[in-house]
Amino acid sequence: MNKVFFPESVAVFGVSDSPSNLARVIVENLISCGYKGAIYPVGKRGGSLGDRIIYGGIEAVDAVPDLAVLLVPADTIPQTLEGCGKKGIRRVIIETAGFSEFREDRKRLEQSIREIALAWDMKVLGPNCVGIINLDNCLVLPFYPVDAEAVKRGGISFVSQSGGLLHDIMNRASLDNFGLSKLASIGNKLLVDENDVLEFLISDPATQTIGLYLENIRDGRRLMDLAYSTDKPVIMLKANRSQTSRQIAKFHTSALAGDDEVADAGFRQCGIHRPQDLVEMMDWFRIFTLPLMRGPRVFLLARSGGKAVLLADTAQRCGFELATPSESFYDKVRQKVRAGVINLTNPLDLGDLFDIDFYIEIIREASAEEGVDGVVMVHDYAPGVEVAGTQRLVTEAVRISNIHQKPVVLCMVPDKNDWFPMRALADLPLFMDGDTAMKALAVSRDHFRFCSRKTERPRLQGHDRSVRRTGTSPAVHMDTVQTFRLLASYGLPVADHQLIRSEAEAVEAACRIGYPVALKIALPHILHKTEEKGVRLNLGDEQALLTALRDMKGEAFLIQKMAPSGYEVFVGGKRDLEFGHTLLVGLGGIFVEVYRDVALRVAPIDEALALDMITETRGSAILKGFRGSPPGDIDELCRCLVRVSRLLADNPQIVTLDINPLILFHKDEGCLIVDARIEEDAPG
Amino acid sequence: MNKVFFPESVAVFGVSDSPSNLARVIVENLISCGYKGAIYPVGKRGGSLGDRIIYGGIEAVDAVPDLAVLLVPADTIPQTLEGCGKKGIRRVIIETAGFSEFREDRKRLEQSIREIALAWDMKVLGPNCVGIINLDNCLVLPFYPVDAEAVKRGGISFVSQSGGLLHDIMNRASLDNFGLSKLASIGNKLLVDENDVLEFLISDPATQTIGLYLENIRDGRRLMDLAYSTDKPVIMLKANRSQTSRQIAKFHTSALAGDDEVADAGFRQCGIHRPQDLVEMMDWFRIFTLPLMRGPRVFLLARSGGKAVLLADTAQRCGFELATPSESFYDKVRQKVRAGVINLTNPLDLGDLFDIDFYIEIIREASAEEGVDGVVMVHDYAPGVEVAGTQRLVTEAVRISNIHQKPVVLCMVPDKNDWFPMRALADLPLFMDGDTAMKALAVSRDHFRFCSRKTERPRLQGHDRSVRRTGTSPAVHMDTVQTFRLLASYGLPVADHQLIRSEAEAVEAACRIGYPVALKIALPHILHKTEEKGVRLNLGDEQALLTALRDMKGEAFLIQKMAPSGYEVFVGGKRDLEFGHTLLVGLGGIFVEVYRDVALRVAPIDEALALDMITETRGSAILKGFRGSPPGDIDELCRCLVRVSRLLADNPQIVTLDINPLILFHKDEGCLIVDARIEEDAPG
């Protein structure tokens, strides 16, 4: 990928001298932004562009460009690409739109692109994109006019499935004065996808923070592995939340692990930060230009009581602690304060202490305090008179931030005259509002915490063959006895059971198993057995068993040992289109069905992650012993979750798995699986 | 209050010619902003201010000013106020700070202000405030320089407990070009509080939307009555969320109905909209300058696929429906569209259809569609070339919005040159981002829905004597038998029971009541009886009863009829400091304790509200008949809630009430209260 971002020469296809020609704009961008490499405009009608010749074909160019950018009609793409291949060009960006995103039947066109690219071993970005912007070498490839000078160079890089968002990020960065490094539009990601670019950006020394906008995820496991491998913050704006066509709740797991829930869980598991919207993403970019918040203790300052109260409110809502600075800190402040106008507390209401240089002193002293992890100040300043002082405050805040490697966050609403100049003043990004700043700061703190707790973890991608198996063959239900056998083969404790087809077999089986027993219709498609009267519990003797059996319709039945009572737990597995096998756990029955109180992870998991999952559910309060009830055997539950996770890894054909219920007994007494169902790919 | 906002003359106290004098700034503001009434600067050292005389005392003024503004040292306030009284001044704003907000011992000073004000029948705002800004008559009273011309006149008025927020709102309004009418800083609200100002603003014809910033609420019931009485949107930024010093969970209700939960419930009940933070409040101000969203159907347009997807995501997340315009609408669009570049759908991705006038056409046609309740467009435009077109789009959107009385919301990120001019162009407020706009639009829709469903409702304030009873006397527990008697007297079904003190009494009582019975220690302070082994259930005969009795420690016990099994429901009541009596309901046991799944309302409620409450809890799915279980007697539960609400209204001394559990039987089979506790003010 390096040569895609740092080519020494670029050929642009589709150029003409017509004023409405878009490929021309690419060439103009490269020139006006100051790209230093060679530029070869190519267009079948030839001609010239100012003093530059437009080559009639790539053959006419007497060099092999490092990169070709194609903006020619969709149906001429294959032949152009073939030409590039012949010429020896190995990196191509196809900006042309009108492929599968527009009409289903254009998939064939995409297929031929794929074949040509593979034949010539070409890296191809797009189609349907706006290319790349690299501010390191002024490589500016969109087909709309870009003013690269409007944007500062910095550490934020961005990958987008939508060209529009690339434009927008650039625009917003220029307005807010934060620095960008590389932007890549990946369009229909026919060959190069988000992970390829992400991998490059992780290794790119100029990139400090990585943003992504995606509408779908090509390979969630590789994404997770990549994000986990780096300490650079990865911020993901994931769209298409609501388009999940959730299956009708045949399986609990299907209903509980919708596409968006899986994405959410996957992101959390590998430390990807997911904002709700674009504005929030920008706030997070902003906070990550500051040193990380390495702990929970904030010191807060505001120039009005109201703002101080609001700040403290949000601080607590975001899980921060109000720092308690040392007495010597307050002594220093006290010496400066006019008699009796402000209370020395955190948050510090600066009241009518109109001395900006003193604010700087306070911030300096507070940042130096060992018990302070970060400082947030809401600085409402008077337009005009306080501008110079405020400028000092902004530049000093940057210095202090860097010296102590702690974030000093300034919030202010400059007036019209200072709006842009105040932002242009320093690398320190300004927030408009304390609450926004605080919420962003919480992400900085979470990032630090996540990175500092990372452990050696096996790569996810190597542990699942289930990704991208979905969608082709229809799924079928596994027979109950077979399901139980599979579970048992992984050391999962399944209640003693036997398949019977006659009264004689029933009596014999019940005798062997021991009364009381349960009787179930052994049909995989009876889903909520209790509702459909397909199950009879607690049959105490032969008479009860036979009466029940005669009352039921069916050919095959299961006689099963009644489990002693315990906590009902639900364990599920689901193969996700983007992330492969996932694992769920929650208290069974209403807890899952009414409250959707489940924890979800991408499999496989280890015992530590299993315990995390259990603890994450609110219902775990009950397993831990609630109101005097004895605690459940959580250790054994953890071990079972790990076994289920291993079972899923070994069986990529499994679409959905419901273990419901697993009866969890008291501490050290284990558990028993009473019912389970598996849906898998139809054979063949 | 009218004369406070529209005085014909103003005296300003505390003025001197010193450059650091703050009262002087008030006079200068009045003059520079163009206040037309008479201005009388008063300051004990006399002198002059430009060509204006500073009166040495109010006696020297040869008129009685309509309003006095005091900014003199705190300890001289009583005597100045007394002087105002003598002079005949009946409206005073005290801007001086340093009262109870700063030191507890200053409460005495406030008390003397209160007495003087009452003696002279004066309306007094403050102390500790920045006064009023009324753009109707250019009454500008803050003691910091205000540029009233920077702000447009409009329909938004704002009441703030913090002076700093007043300044901030004014500043932000000027930056975003939305129009303000009246701003009032109420400070310590010693005599005039938020409700007095709110009442005035509701009646003020120039005010269309009312914002409030409060740190505490003086009288929640009056606030609710006022908000319910108007269709003007009332937007409340309520701080001090986290300062709730929740009682340790002695009573469930206390833990479940924290101060902030009560405020939330109260606001929802009367249609007050509560934003999370200042930025959200501004977004809501912005949306309410447009016609209301009268239904759920939005039509969405964007210039990039990514933005269209994000818009649709948020629309669905906010509960909107994607409108389906008529075929004739799409026909009109189709005629204009270049062959095969955009798909005609909602959201409409305008792709590379670069024709702003055509966008205006689409918006016009979409707004005229009967099946469209509002239009949102994300307009990312090219700086420079598209500015003129975009200006037309903005002005036309206002026109279309007004013609059809449907919101047309534009989202755009102008570049630096257009940043302020684009905003100044029209009354239509611009959003920076589609998601923000959509969330605000949801509030507009909710407001319309709430107003259109209002019913005749008794005034809350007249129905509760519990407000502001709290805090003085200690609370005591009511005896269980007395509690049951009180409940029964309101027609609430209490399980048959009898207090006993000996084995003989026990046997006799159980005989009368009929086995099986429950036995409980009759001490009010045993709270979770099951945990403390203070209760034995299901005693089937005399022998079992006596064994249980001998095993328990205590002097008095309750023999109680065992209730048949049913759904356990929790009903609670709590007297809130700001809102008076509130009512709670939820499924009992773990539902309440683990999931906090309760509904909360300010009492009294009627049966319709009771049903709302029940439906609001997620656990109600279980009462409605879950997985084949029979439904519970919800009608009877509603009636019981109304009875409890009446009981609370009649008994203002009740601090907390826990009915836990109420056993709800199947439909038409009623319910039974098995346990209940009441905490009330100690007598005397």
PDB file of N, CA and C in Angstrom, chain B residues 431-466:
ATOM      1  N   PHE B 431     -28.436  23.489  10.655  1.00  0.00           N
ATOM      2  CA  PHE B 431     -27.770  22.486  11.478  1.00  0.00           C
ATOM      3  C   PHE B 431     -26.454  22.116  10.812  1.00  0.00           C
ATOM      4  N   MET B 432     -25.489  21.710  11.641  1.00  0.00           N
ATOM      5  CA  MET B 432     -24.178  21.363  11.118  1.00  0.00           C
ATOM      6  C   MET B 432     -24.154  19.920  10.646  1.00  0.00           C
ATOM      7  N   ASP B 433     -25.182  19.174  10.987  1.00  0.00           N
ATOM      8  CA  ASP B 433     -25.051  17.733  10.857  1.00  0.00           C
ATOM      9  C   ASP B 433     -26.430  17.083  10.866  1.00  0.00           C
ATOM     10  N   GLY B 434     -26.614  16.099  10.013  1.00  0.00           N
ATOM     11  CA  GLY B 434     -27.907  15.456   9.862  1.00  0.00           C
ATOM     12  C   GLY B 434     -28.396  14.760  11.120  1.00  0.00           C
ATOM     13  N   ASP B 435     -27.491  14.138  11.842  1.00  0.00           N
ATOM     14  CA  ASP B 435     -27.908  13.377  13.015  1.00  0.00           C
ATOM     15  C   ASP B 435     -28.434  14.305  14.106  1.00  0.00           C
ATOM     16  N   THR B 436     -27.704  15.395  14.303  1.00  0.00           N
ATOM     17  CA  THR B 436     -28.134  16.385  15.283  1.00  0.00           C
ATOM     18  C   THR B 436     -29.516  16.920  14.903  1.00  0.00           C
ATOM     19  N   ALA B 437     -29.686  17.239  13.639  1.00  0.00           N
ATOM     20  CA  ALA B 437     -30.948  17.787  13.164  1.00  0.00           C
ATOM     21  C   ALA B 437     -32.086  16.797  13.409  1.00  0.00           C
ATOM     22  N   MET B 438     -31.813  15.543  13.120  1.00  0.00           N
ATOM     23  CA  MET B 438     -32.849  14.526  13.228  1.00  0.00           C
ATOM     24  C   MET B 438     -33.272  14.354  14.679  1.00  0.00           C
ATOM     25  N   LYS B 439     -32.308  14.368  15.574  1.00  0.00           N
ATOM     26  CA  LYS B 439     -32.639  14.213  16.981  1.00  0.00           C
ATOM     27  C   LYS B 439     -33.460  15.400  17.470  1.00  0.00           C
ATOM     28  N   ALA B 440     -33.128  16.588  17.000  1.00  0.00           N
ATOM     29  CA  ALA B 440     -33.909  17.761  17.379  1.00  0.00           C
ATOM     30  C   ALA B 440     -35.320  17.672  16.794  1.00  0.00           C
ATOM     31  N   LEU B 441     -35.394  17.213  15.550  1.00  0.00           N
ATOM     32  CA  LEU B 441     -36.697  17.100  14.896  1.00  0.00           C
ATOM     33  C   LEU B 441     -37.614  16.133  15.650  1.00  0.00           C
ATOM     34  N   ALA B 442     -37.023  15.135  16.256  1.00  0.00           N
ATOM     35  CA  ALA B 442     -37.816  14.191  17.046  1.00  0.00           C
ATOM     36  C   ALA B 442     -38.475  14.911  18.225  1.00  0.00           C
ATOM     37  N   VAL B 443     -37.806  15.903  18.773  1.00  0.00           N
ATOM     38  CA  VAL B 443     -38.378  16.656  19.891  1.00  0.00           C
ATOM     39  C   VAL B 443     -39.551  17.500  19.405  1.00  0.00           C
ATOM     40  N   SER B 444     -39.415  18.061  18.206  1.00  0.00           N
ATOM     41  CA  SER B 444     -40.511  18.824  17.614  1.00  0.00           C
ATOM     42  C   SER B 444     -41.744  17.923  17.427  1.00  0.00           C
ATOM     43  N   ARG B 445     -41.504  16.731  16.900  1.00  0.00           N
ATOM     44  CA  ARG B 445     -42.588  15.752  16.720  1.00  0.00           C
ATOM     45  C   ARG B 445     -43.221  15.377  18.059  1.00  0.00           C
ATOM     46  N   ASP B 446     -42.381  15.111  19.063  1.00  0.00           N
ATOM     47  CA  ASP B 446     -42.901  14.741  20.383  1.00  0.00           C
ATOM     48  C   ASP B 446     -43.722  15.875  20.982  1.00  0.00           C
ATOM     49  N   HIS B 447     -43.274  17.096  20.752  1.00  0.00           N
ATOM     50  CA  HIS B 447     -43.997  18.237  21.297  1.00  0.00           C
ATOM     51  C   HIS B 447     -45.395  18.339  20.687  1.00  0.00           C
ATOM     52  N   PHE B 448     -45.439  18.193  19.372  1.00  0.00           N
ATOM     53  CA  PHE B 448     -46.753  18.249  18.713  1.00  0.00           C
ATOM     54  C   PHE B 448     -47.657  17.141  19.245  1.00  0.00           C
ATOM     55  N   ARG B 449     -47.096  15.956  19.353  1.00  0.00           N
ATOM     56  CA  ARG B 449     -47.874  14.802  19.805  1.00  0.00           C
ATOM     57  C   ARG B 449     -48.395  15.033  21.222  1.00  0.00           C
ATOM     58  N   PHE B 450     -47.517  15.517  22.091  1.00  0.00           N
ATOM     59  CA  PHE B 450     -47.926  15.743  23.478  1.00  0.00           C
ATOM     60  C   PHE B 450     -49.054  16.777  23.538  1.00  0.00           C
ATOM     61  N   CYS B 451     -48.887  17.876  22.815  1.00  0.00           N
ATOM     62  CA  CYS B 451     -49.897  18.944  22.867  1.00  0.00           C
ATOM     63  C   CYS B 451     -51.234  18.463  22.320  1.00  0.00           C
ATOM     64  N   SER B 452     -51.178  17.651  21.276  1.00  0.00           N
ATOM     65  CA  SER B 452     -52.442  17.242  20.666  1.00  0.00           C
ATOM     66  C   SER B 452     -53.162  16.179  21.493  1.00  0.00           C
ATOM     67  N   ARG B 453     -52.482  15.614  22.469  1.00  0.00           N
ATOM     68  CA  ARG B 453     -53.121  14.607  23.304  1.00  0.00           C
ATOM     69  C   ARG B 453     -53.461  15.114  24.697  1.00  0.00           C
ATOM     70  N   LYS B 454     -53.296  16.401  24.922  1.00  0.00           N
ATOM     71  CA  LYS B 454     -53.579  16.935  26.256  1.00  0.00           C
ATOM     72  C   LYS B 454     -55.049  16.765  26.607  1.00  0.00           C
ATOM     73  N   THR B 455     -55.299  16.479  27.860  1.00  0.00           N
ATOM     74  CA  THR B 455     -56.684  16.365  28.318  1.00  0.00           C
ATOM     75  C   THR B 455     -56.906  17.392  29.419  1.00  0.00           C
ATOM     76  N   GLU B 456     -58.177  17.589  29.749  1.00  0.00           N
ATOM     77  CA  GLU B 456     -58.480  18.419  30.915  1.00  0.00           C
ATOM     78  C   GLU B 456     -57.931  17.690  32.128  1.00  0.00           C
ATOM     79  N   ARG B 457     -57.116  18.344  32.889  1.00  0.00           N
ATOM     80  CA  ARG B 457     -56.501  17.654  34.008  1.00  0.00           C
ATOM     81  C   ARG B 457     -56.565  18.554  35.217  1.00  0.00           C
ATOM     82  N   PRO B 458     -56.872  18.010  36.385  1.00  0.00           N
ATOM     83  CA  PRO B 458     -56.924  18.868  37.570  1.00  0.00           C
ATOM     84  C   PRO B 458     -55.539  19.461  37.819  1.00  0.00           C
ATOM     85  N   ARG B 459     -55.498  20.649  38.392  1.00  0.00           N
ATOM     86  CA  ARG B 459     -54.198  21.258  38.673  1.00  0.00           C
ATOM     87  C   ARG B 459     -53.507  20.453  39.765  1.00  0.00           C
ATOM     88  N   LEU B 460     -52.240  20.138  39.518  1.00  0.00           N
ATOM     89  CA  LEU B 460     -51.474  19.333  40.471  1.00  0.00           C
ATOM     90  C   LEU B 460     -51.296  20.048  41.792  1.00  0.00           C
ATOM     91  N   GLN B 461     -51.042  21.339  41.667  1.00  0.00           N
ATOM     92  CA  GLN B 461     -50.688  22.099  42.851  1.00  0.00           C
ATOM     93  C   GLN B 461     -51.790  22.047  43.894  1.00  0.00           C
ATOM     94  N   GLY B 462     -53.039  22.021  43.412  1.00  0.00           N
ATOM     95  CA  GLY B 462     -54.152  21.979  44.344  1.00  0.00           C
ATOM     96  C   GLY B 462     -54.357  20.616  44.977  1.00  0.00           C
ATOM     97  N   HIS B 463     -53.597  19.628  44.553  1.00  0.00           N
ATOM     98  CA  HIS B 463     -53.857  18.259  44.985  1.00  0.00           C
ATOM     99  C   HIS B 463     -52.788  17.656  45.854  1.00  0.00           C
ATOM    100  N   ASP B 464     -51.992  18.472  46.441  1.00  0.00           N
ATOM    101  CA  ASP B 464     -50.980  17.872  47.282  1.00  0.00           C
ATOM    102  C   ASP B 464     -50.499  18.885  48.299  1.00  0.00           C
ATOM    103  N   ARG B 465     -50.506  18.462  49.520  1.00  0.00           N
ATOM    104  CA  ARG B 465     -50.009  19.346  50.569  1.00  0.00           C
ATOM    105  C   ARG B 465     -48.632  18.866  51.021  1.00  0.00           C
ATOM    106  N   SER B 466     -48.058  17.979  50.225  1.00  0.00           N
ATOM    107  CA  SER B 466     -46.806  17.360  50.670  1.00  0.00           C
ATOM    108  C   SER B 466     -45.572  18.151  50.266  1.00  0.00           C
TER     109      SER B 466
END
